[in-house]
XYZ file of N, CA and C in Angstrom:
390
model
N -17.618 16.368 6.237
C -18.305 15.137 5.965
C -18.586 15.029 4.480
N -18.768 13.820 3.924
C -19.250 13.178 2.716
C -19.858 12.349 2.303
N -20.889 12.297 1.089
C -21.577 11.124 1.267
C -20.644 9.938 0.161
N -20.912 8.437 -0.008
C -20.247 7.563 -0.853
C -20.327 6.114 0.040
N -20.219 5.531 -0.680
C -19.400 3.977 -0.118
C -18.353 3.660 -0.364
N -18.276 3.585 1.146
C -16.682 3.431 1.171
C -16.655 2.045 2.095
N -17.218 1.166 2.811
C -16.668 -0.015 3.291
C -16.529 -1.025 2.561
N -17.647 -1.363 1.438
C -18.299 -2.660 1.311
C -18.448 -2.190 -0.368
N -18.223 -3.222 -1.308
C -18.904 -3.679 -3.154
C -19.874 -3.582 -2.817
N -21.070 -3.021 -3.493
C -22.879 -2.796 -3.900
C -22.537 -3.997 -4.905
N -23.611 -5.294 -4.722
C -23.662 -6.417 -5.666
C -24.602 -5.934 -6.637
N -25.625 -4.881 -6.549
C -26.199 -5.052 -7.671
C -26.482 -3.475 -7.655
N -26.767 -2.726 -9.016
C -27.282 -1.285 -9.661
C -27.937 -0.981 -8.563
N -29.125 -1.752 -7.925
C -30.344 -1.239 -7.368
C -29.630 -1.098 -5.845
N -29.249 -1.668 -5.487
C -28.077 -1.570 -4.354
C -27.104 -0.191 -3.998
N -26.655 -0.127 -5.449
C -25.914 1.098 -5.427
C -26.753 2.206 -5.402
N -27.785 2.258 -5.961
C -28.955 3.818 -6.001
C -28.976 3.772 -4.780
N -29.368 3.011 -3.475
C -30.383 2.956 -1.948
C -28.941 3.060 -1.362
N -27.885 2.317 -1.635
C -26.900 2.206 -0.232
C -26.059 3.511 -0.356
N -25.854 3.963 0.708
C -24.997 5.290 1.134
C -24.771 5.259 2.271
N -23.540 5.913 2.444
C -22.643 6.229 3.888
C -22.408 7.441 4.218
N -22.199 8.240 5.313
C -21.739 9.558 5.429
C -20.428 9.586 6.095
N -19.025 9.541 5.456
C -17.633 9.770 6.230
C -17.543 11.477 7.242
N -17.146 11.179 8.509
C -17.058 11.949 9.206
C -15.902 12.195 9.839
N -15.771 13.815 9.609
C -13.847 13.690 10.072
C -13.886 14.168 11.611
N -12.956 13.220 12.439
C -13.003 13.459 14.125
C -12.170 14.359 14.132
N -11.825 15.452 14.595
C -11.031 15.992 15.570
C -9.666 15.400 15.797
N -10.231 14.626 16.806
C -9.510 13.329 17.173
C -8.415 12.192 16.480
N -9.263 12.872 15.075
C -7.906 12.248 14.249
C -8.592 10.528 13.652
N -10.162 10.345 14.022
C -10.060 9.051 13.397
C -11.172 9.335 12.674
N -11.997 8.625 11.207
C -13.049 8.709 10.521
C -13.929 8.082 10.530
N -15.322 8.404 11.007
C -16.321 7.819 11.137
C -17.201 7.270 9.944
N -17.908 6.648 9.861
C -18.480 6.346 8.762
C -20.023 6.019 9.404
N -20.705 6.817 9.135
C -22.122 6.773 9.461
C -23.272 5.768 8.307
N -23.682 4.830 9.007
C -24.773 4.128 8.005
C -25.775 3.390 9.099
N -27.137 3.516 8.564
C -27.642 3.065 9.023
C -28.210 3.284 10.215
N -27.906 5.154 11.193
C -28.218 5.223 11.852
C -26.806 5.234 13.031
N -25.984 3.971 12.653
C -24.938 3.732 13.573
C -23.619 4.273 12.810
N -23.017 4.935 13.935
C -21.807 5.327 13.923
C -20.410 4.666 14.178
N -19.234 4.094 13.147
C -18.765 3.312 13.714
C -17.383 3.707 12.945
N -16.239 3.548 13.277
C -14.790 4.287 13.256
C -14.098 3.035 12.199
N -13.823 4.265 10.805
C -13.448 3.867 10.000
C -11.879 3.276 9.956
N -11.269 4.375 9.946
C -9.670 4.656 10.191
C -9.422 5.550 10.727
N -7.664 5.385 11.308
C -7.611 6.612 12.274
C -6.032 6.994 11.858
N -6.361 8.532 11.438
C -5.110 9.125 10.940
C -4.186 9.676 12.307
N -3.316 9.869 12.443
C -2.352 10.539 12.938
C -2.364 12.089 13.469
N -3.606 12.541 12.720
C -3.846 13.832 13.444
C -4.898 14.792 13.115
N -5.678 15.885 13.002
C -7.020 16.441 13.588
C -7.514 16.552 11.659
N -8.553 15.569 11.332
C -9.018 16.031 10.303
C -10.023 17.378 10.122
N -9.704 17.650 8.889
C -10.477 19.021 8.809
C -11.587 18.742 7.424
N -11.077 17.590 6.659
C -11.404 17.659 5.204
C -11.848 16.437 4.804
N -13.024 15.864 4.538
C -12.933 14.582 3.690
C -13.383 14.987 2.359
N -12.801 14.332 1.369
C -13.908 14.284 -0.301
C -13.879 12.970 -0.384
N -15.153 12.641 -1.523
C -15.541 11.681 -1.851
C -14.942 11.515 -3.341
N -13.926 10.428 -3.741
C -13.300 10.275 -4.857
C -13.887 8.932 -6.151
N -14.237 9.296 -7.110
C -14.836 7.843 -7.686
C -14.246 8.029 -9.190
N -13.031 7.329 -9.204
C -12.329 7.360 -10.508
C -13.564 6.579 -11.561
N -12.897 7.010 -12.936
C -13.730 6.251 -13.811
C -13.425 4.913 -13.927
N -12.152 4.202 -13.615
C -11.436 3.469 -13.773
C -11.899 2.292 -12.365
N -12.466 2.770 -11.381
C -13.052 1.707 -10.582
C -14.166 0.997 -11.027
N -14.580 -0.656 -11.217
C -15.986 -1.193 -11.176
C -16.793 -0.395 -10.526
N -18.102 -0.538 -11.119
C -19.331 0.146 -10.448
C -19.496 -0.586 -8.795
N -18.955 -1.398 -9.160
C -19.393 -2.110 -7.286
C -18.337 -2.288 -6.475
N -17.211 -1.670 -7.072
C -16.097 -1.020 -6.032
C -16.398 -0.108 -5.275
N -15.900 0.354 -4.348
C -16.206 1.455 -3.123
C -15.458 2.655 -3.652
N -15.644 3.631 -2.917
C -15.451 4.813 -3.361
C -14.202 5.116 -2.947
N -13.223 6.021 -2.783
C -11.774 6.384 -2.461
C -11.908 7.542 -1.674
N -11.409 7.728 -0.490
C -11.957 8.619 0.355
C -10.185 9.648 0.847
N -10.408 10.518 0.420
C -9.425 11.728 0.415
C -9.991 12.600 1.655
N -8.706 12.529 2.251
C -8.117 13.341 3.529
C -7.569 14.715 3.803
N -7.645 15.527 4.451
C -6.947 16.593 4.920
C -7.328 17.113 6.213
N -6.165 17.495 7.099
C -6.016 18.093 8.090
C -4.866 19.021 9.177
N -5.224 18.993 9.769
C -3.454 19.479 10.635
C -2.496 18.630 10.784
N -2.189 18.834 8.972
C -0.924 18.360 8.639
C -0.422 18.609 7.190
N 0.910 18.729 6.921
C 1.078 19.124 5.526
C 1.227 17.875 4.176
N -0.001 17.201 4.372
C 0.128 16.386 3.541
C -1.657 15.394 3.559
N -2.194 15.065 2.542
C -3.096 14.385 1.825
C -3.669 13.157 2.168
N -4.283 12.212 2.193
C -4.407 10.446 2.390
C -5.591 10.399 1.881
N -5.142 8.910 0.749
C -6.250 8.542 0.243
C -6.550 7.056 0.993
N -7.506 6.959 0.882
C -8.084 5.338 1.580
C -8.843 4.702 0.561
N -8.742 3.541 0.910
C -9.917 2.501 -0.069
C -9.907 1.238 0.879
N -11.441 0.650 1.128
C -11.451 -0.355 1.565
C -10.900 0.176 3.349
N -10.822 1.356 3.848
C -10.107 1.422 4.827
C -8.518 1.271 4.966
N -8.026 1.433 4.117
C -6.625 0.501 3.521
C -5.646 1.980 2.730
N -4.513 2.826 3.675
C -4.097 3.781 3.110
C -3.323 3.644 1.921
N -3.771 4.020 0.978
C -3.202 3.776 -0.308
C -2.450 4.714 -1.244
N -2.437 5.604 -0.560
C -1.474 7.146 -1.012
C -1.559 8.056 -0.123
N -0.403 8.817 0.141
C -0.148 9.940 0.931
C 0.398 11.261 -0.286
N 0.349 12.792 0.125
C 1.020 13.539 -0.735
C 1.322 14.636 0.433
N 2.654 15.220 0.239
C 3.233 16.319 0.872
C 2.359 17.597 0.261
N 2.202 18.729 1.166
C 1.980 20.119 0.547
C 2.516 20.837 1.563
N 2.826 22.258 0.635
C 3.420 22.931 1.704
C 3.199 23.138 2.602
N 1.510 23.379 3.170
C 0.794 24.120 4.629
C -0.234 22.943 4.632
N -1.179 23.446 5.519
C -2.089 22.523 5.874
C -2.916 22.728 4.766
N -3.800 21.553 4.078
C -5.131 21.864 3.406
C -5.852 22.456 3.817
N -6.993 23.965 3.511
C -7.454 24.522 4.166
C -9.008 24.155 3.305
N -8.867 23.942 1.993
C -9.910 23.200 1.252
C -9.767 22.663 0.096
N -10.169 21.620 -0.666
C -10.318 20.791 -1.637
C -11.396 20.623 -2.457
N -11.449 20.245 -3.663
C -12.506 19.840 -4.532
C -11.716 19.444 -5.911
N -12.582 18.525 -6.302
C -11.790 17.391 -7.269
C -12.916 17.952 -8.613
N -12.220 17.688 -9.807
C -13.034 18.272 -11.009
C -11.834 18.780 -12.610
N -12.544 18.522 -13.811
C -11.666 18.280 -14.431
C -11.271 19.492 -15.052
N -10.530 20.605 -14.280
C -10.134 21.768 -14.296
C -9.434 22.004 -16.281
N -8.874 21.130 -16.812
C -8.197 21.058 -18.276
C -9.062 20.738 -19.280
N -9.724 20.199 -18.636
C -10.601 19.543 -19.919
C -10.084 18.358 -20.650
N -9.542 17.661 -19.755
C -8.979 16.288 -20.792
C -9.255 15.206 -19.900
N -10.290 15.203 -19.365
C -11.391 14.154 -19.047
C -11.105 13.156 -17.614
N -10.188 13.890 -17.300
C -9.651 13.321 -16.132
C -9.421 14.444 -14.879
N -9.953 13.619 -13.781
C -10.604 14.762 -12.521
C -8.403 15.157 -12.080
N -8.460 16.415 -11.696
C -7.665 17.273 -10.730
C -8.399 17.305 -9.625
N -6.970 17.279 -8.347
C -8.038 17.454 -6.550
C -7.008 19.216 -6.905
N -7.942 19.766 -6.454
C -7.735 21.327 -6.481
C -7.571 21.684 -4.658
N -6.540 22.011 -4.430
C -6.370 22.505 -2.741
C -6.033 24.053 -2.685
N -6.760 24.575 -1.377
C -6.492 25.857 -1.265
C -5.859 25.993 -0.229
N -4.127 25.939 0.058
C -3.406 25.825 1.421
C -3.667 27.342 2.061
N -3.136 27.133 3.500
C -3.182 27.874 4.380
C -2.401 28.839 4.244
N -0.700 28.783 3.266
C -0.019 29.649 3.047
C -0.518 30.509 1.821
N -1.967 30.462 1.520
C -2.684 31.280 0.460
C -2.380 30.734 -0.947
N -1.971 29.875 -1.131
C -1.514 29.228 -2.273
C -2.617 27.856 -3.167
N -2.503 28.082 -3.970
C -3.296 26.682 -4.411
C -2.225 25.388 -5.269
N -2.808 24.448 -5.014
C -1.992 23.099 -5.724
C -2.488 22.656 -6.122
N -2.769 22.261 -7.659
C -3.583 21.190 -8.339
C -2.691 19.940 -8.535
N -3.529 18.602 -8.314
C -2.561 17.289 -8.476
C -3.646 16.786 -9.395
N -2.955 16.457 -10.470
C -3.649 14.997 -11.466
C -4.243 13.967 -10.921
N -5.136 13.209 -10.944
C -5.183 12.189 -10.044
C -5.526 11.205 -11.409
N -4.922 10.069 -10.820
C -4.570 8.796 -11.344
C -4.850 7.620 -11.007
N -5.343 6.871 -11.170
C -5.489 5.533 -9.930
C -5.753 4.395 -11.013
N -4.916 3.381 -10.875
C -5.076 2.219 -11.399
C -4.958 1.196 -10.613
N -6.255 0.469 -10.455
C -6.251 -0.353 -9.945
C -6.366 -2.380 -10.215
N -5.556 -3.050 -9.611
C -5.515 -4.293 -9.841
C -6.343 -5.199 -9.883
């Protein structure tokens, strides 16, 4: 699980401090998004999540939603926005864990994965949006 907003634009600063969501990965293969008490099914991947992170490029408006990164039993990644799959990435094994952070020092976040075949993969992450 993770916290962020991920359905809905915050119209104003004070909005964004109070509003929060908690993404929850099913089993089952679909993502919950907890607010408010109520539980209600975000998107539904293809197969058993194990992993969500919470992604917030610098490059999104402040009252854009957050980008919500995937992993599970499967050899490959999904990013979402808006509920809306907007990138996939192959890896060799399953993600076994993740964390995003600017490993180089040149000011731009890396998602850091630790696969199942004992291996790690760092990917650049990039996102420009329209």
């Amino acid at each position: 699980m993770c916290a962020g907003d991920f359905t809905r634009p915050c119209t104003s600063e004070s909005e964004k401090e109070t509003y929060q969501q908690v993404a929850l990965a099913g089993n089952n293969g679909i993502i919950y998004i907890l607010e408010n008490y109520k539980v209600t099914s975000f998107v539904h991947v293809d197969y058993s999540i194990t992993r969500v992170l919470r992604y917030r490029p610098k490059s999104l408006p402040e009252s854009s939603p957050d980008i919500l990164i995937c992993a599970g039993h499967c050899n490959e990644i999904r990013a979402y926005y808006y509920g809306e799959l907007i990138t996939t990435y192959g890896t060799q094994d399953w993600v076994h864990d993740m964390i995003l952070g600017d490993i180089d020092g040149d000011g731009k976040d890396e998602l850091v994965m630790g696969l199942l075949n004992q291996t790690i993969a760092v990917l650049k992450c990039s996102i420009e949006m329209e």
